[in-house]
Amino acid sequence: MSSTFYNEILTEHNIRPFHKHPMEGANFQLEGVNPSCGDDIILSLKVNDDGVIEDGAYVGDGCAISQASADMMLDLVIGKTKDQARRLADIFLRMIKGEVTEEEKQELQEASVLQDVSHMPARVKCAVLGWHTMEEILNGKNDMEA
C-alpha cells in the first residue's frame, strides 16, 4: 500500500472524523488513555439487547494515528455483533504484530492501512488505543456503571 494512500486515509479521518462527537443514548462508555504520549479517548457504544452495536462515538484528544484508528474502528464495528467486533479487534491487534493473513487483513478495510505502524514501536500504542478500549467494554468494563 502506498504511503500516499496511507496519508490520505489518515488525514481524512482526522480532518473529518465521522464518529468523533458526544453520543446520547450510549449504554457503554469507557476512557482509554495512552500515558506514554497523552492520547485520551472516551469511547461510547450503544449495544442493543441482541448484542448488536447500534451506534458508537468517541471524544478526546490525541495524535493523528489514535484518532483515525478509533474512527476507522467504529466504521467497522457499528452494525456488528459484539462477537464480530471482538473478532475484528483480534484481527487488528494481530495485524499490528504481523500475525495476520491477507484475507483477515482485508476484513479490516481502511483500518488495514495502519499495518505499517508495526514498524514504528512508539506509535503502536496510539493505533491500538481505541481497539483495546472497545475490547475492555465488550469484555464487561463500563464506566457508566461506576
GROMACS .gro file of C-alpha atoms in nm:
model
  146
    1MET     CA    1   0.000   0.000   0.000
    2SER     CA    2   0.141   0.337  -0.093
    3SER     CA    3   0.235   0.590   0.172
    4THR     CA    4   0.026   0.845  -0.018
    5PHE     CA    5  -0.287   0.630   0.025
    6TYR     CA    6  -0.199   0.577   0.394
    7ASN     CA    7  -0.160   0.953   0.445
    8GLU     CA    8  -0.484   1.031   0.260
    9ILE     CA    9  -0.687   0.792   0.475
   10LEU     CA   10  -0.523   0.909   0.796
   11THR     CA   11  -0.574   1.275   0.704
   12GLU     CA   12  -0.938   1.220   0.605
   13HIS     CA   13  -1.022   1.051   0.936
   14ASN     CA   14  -0.854   1.335   1.125
   15ILE     CA   15  -0.998   1.632   0.936
   16ARG     CA   16  -1.349   1.487   0.904
   17PRO     CA   17  -1.392   1.216   1.167
   18PHE     CA   18  -1.744   1.082   1.132
   19HIS     CA   19  -1.764   0.931   1.479
   20LYS     CA   20  -1.591   1.198   1.689
   21HIS     CA   21  -1.871   1.361   1.887
   22PRO     CA   22  -2.054   1.322   2.216
   23MET     CA   23  -2.318   1.048   2.196
   24GLU     CA   24  -2.662   1.039   2.351
   25GLY     CA   25  -2.813   0.704   2.444
   26ALA     CA   26  -2.491   0.511   2.495
   27ASN     CA   27  -2.515   0.221   2.737
   28PHE     CA   28  -2.140   0.156   2.744
   29GLN     CA   29  -1.866   0.411   2.791
   30LEU     CA   30  -1.502   0.380   2.884
   31GLU     CA   31  -1.199   0.606   2.889
   32GLY     CA   32  -0.884   0.485   2.721
   33VAL     CA   33  -0.553   0.654   2.796
   34ASN     CA   34  -0.208   0.615   2.648
   35PRO     CA   35   0.013   0.770   2.916
   36SER     CA   36   0.328   0.745   2.704
   37CYS     CA   37   0.207   1.012   2.460
   38GLY     CA   38  -0.106   1.163   2.615
   39ASP     CA   39  -0.370   1.013   2.384
   40ASP     CA   40  -0.700   1.011   2.571
   41ILE     CA   41  -1.035   0.899   2.434
   42ILE     CA   42  -1.375   0.827   2.580
   43LEU     CA   43  -1.542   0.557   2.372
   44SER     CA   44  -1.922   0.530   2.382
   45LEU     CA   45  -2.122   0.240   2.242
   46LYS     CA   46  -2.493   0.170   2.215
   47VAL     CA   47  -2.543  -0.206   2.220
   48ASN     CA   48  -2.893  -0.350   2.186
   49ASP     CA   49  -3.040  -0.649   2.370
   50ASP     CA   50  -2.935  -0.879   2.085
   51GLY     CA   51  -2.570  -0.777   2.132
   52VAL     CA   52  -2.554  -0.565   1.816
   53ILE     CA   53  -2.354  -0.242   1.828
   54GLU     CA   54  -2.614   0.005   1.701
   55ASP     CA   55  -2.404   0.318   1.735
   56GLY     CA   56  -2.070   0.439   1.858
   57ALA     CA   57  -1.872   0.757   1.905
   58TYR     CA   58  -1.564   0.889   2.077
   59VAL     CA   59  -1.438   1.217   2.214
   60GLY     CA   60  -1.092   1.310   2.327
   61ASP     CA   61  -0.754   1.424   2.213
   62GLY     CA   62  -0.454   1.255   2.071
   63CYS     CA   63  -0.227   1.210   1.778
   64ALA     CA   64  -0.348   1.154   1.424
   65ILE     CA   65  -0.297   0.778   1.446
   66SER     CA   66  -0.501   0.728   1.766
   67GLN     CA   67  -0.787   0.944   1.644
   68ALA     CA   68  -0.801   0.797   1.292
   69SER     CA   69  -0.776   0.442   1.425
   70ALA     CA   70  -1.071   0.495   1.662
   71ASP     CA   71  -1.277   0.646   1.380
   72MET     CA   72  -1.198   0.359   1.140
   73MET     CA   73  -1.272   0.106   1.413
   74LEU     CA   74  -1.619   0.249   1.465
   75ASP     CA   75  -1.681   0.244   1.088
   76LEU     CA   76  -1.616  -0.130   1.103
   77VAL     CA   77  -1.800  -0.235   1.418
   78ILE     CA   78  -2.125  -0.037   1.404
   79GLY     CA   79  -2.390  -0.282   1.290
   80LYS     CA   80  -2.187  -0.583   1.402
   81THR     CA   81  -2.248  -0.811   1.699
   82LYS     CA   82  -2.020  -0.793   2.000
   83ASP     CA   83  -1.860  -1.122   1.893
   84GLN     CA   84  -1.797  -0.991   1.541
   85ALA     CA   85  -1.645  -0.672   1.687
   86ARG     CA   86  -1.422  -0.880   1.917
   87ARG     CA   87  -1.306  -1.079   1.616
   88LEU     CA   88  -1.223  -0.762   1.421
   89ALA     CA   89  -1.030  -0.629   1.723
   90ASP     CA   90  -0.838  -0.956   1.740
   91ILE     CA   91  -0.753  -0.932   1.370
   92PHE     CA   92  -0.644  -0.569   1.406
   93LEU     CA   93  -0.422  -0.640   1.705
   94ARG     CA   94  -0.267  -0.942   1.533
   95MET     CA   95  -0.215  -0.732   1.219
   96ILE     CA   96  -0.012  -0.482   1.423
   97LYS     CA   97   0.202  -0.774   1.542
   98GLY     CA   98   0.243  -0.904   1.185
   99GLU     CA   99   0.044  -1.221   1.258
  100VAL     CA  100  -0.249  -1.190   1.019
  101THR     CA  101  -0.340  -1.347   0.686
  102GLU     CA  102  -0.409  -1.136   0.379
  103GLU     CA  103  -0.777  -1.246   0.390
  104GLU     CA  104  -0.811  -1.135   0.752
  105LYS     CA  105  -0.642  -0.804   0.676
  106GLN     CA  106  -0.897  -0.738   0.402
  107GLU     CA  107  -1.176  -0.765   0.662
  108LEU     CA  108  -1.031  -0.455   0.828
  109GLN     CA  109  -1.098  -0.244   0.517
  110GLU     CA  110  -0.945   0.104   0.564
  111ALA     CA  111  -0.805   0.016   0.907
  112SER     CA  112  -0.560  -0.215   0.729
  113VAL     CA  113  -0.355   0.092   0.629
  114LEU     CA  114  -0.236   0.103   0.991
  115GLN     CA  115  -0.040  -0.220   0.942
  116ASP     CA  116   0.279  -0.022   0.888
  117VAL     CA  117   0.253   0.119   1.240
  118SER     CA  118   0.407  -0.212   1.349
  119HIS     CA  119   0.738  -0.074   1.221
  120MET     CA  120   0.704   0.230   1.448
  121PRO     CA  121   0.706   0.091   1.805
  122ALA     CA  122   0.631   0.429   1.963
  123ARG     CA  123   0.309   0.453   1.758
  124VAL     CA  124   0.171   0.104   1.823
  125LYS     CA  125   0.002   0.211   2.148
  126CYS     CA  126  -0.156   0.502   1.961
  127ALA     CA  127  -0.306   0.275   1.694
  128VAL     CA  128  -0.442   0.018   1.938
  129LEU     CA  129  -0.589   0.257   2.198
  130GLY     CA  130  -0.945   0.259   2.061
  131TRP     CA  131  -0.938  -0.113   1.989
  132HIS     CA  132  -0.820  -0.204   2.340
  133THR     CA  133  -1.080   0.029   2.489
  134MET     CA  134  -1.355  -0.138   2.284
  135GLU     CA  135  -1.231  -0.483   2.389
  136GLU     CA  136  -1.249  -0.379   2.753
  137ILE     CA  137  -1.609  -0.261   2.703
  138LEU     CA  138  -1.708  -0.582   2.523
  139ASN     CA  139  -1.546  -0.786   2.799
  140GLY     CA  140  -1.751  -0.617   3.070
  141LYS     CA  141  -1.577  -0.296   3.173
  142ASN     CA  142  -1.807   0.006   3.167
  143ASP     CA  143  -1.756   0.347   3.329
  144MET     CA  144  -2.132   0.411   3.307
  145GLU     CA  145  -2.189   0.155   3.583
  146ALA     CA  146  -1.943   0.320   3.823
   0.00000   0.00000   0.00000
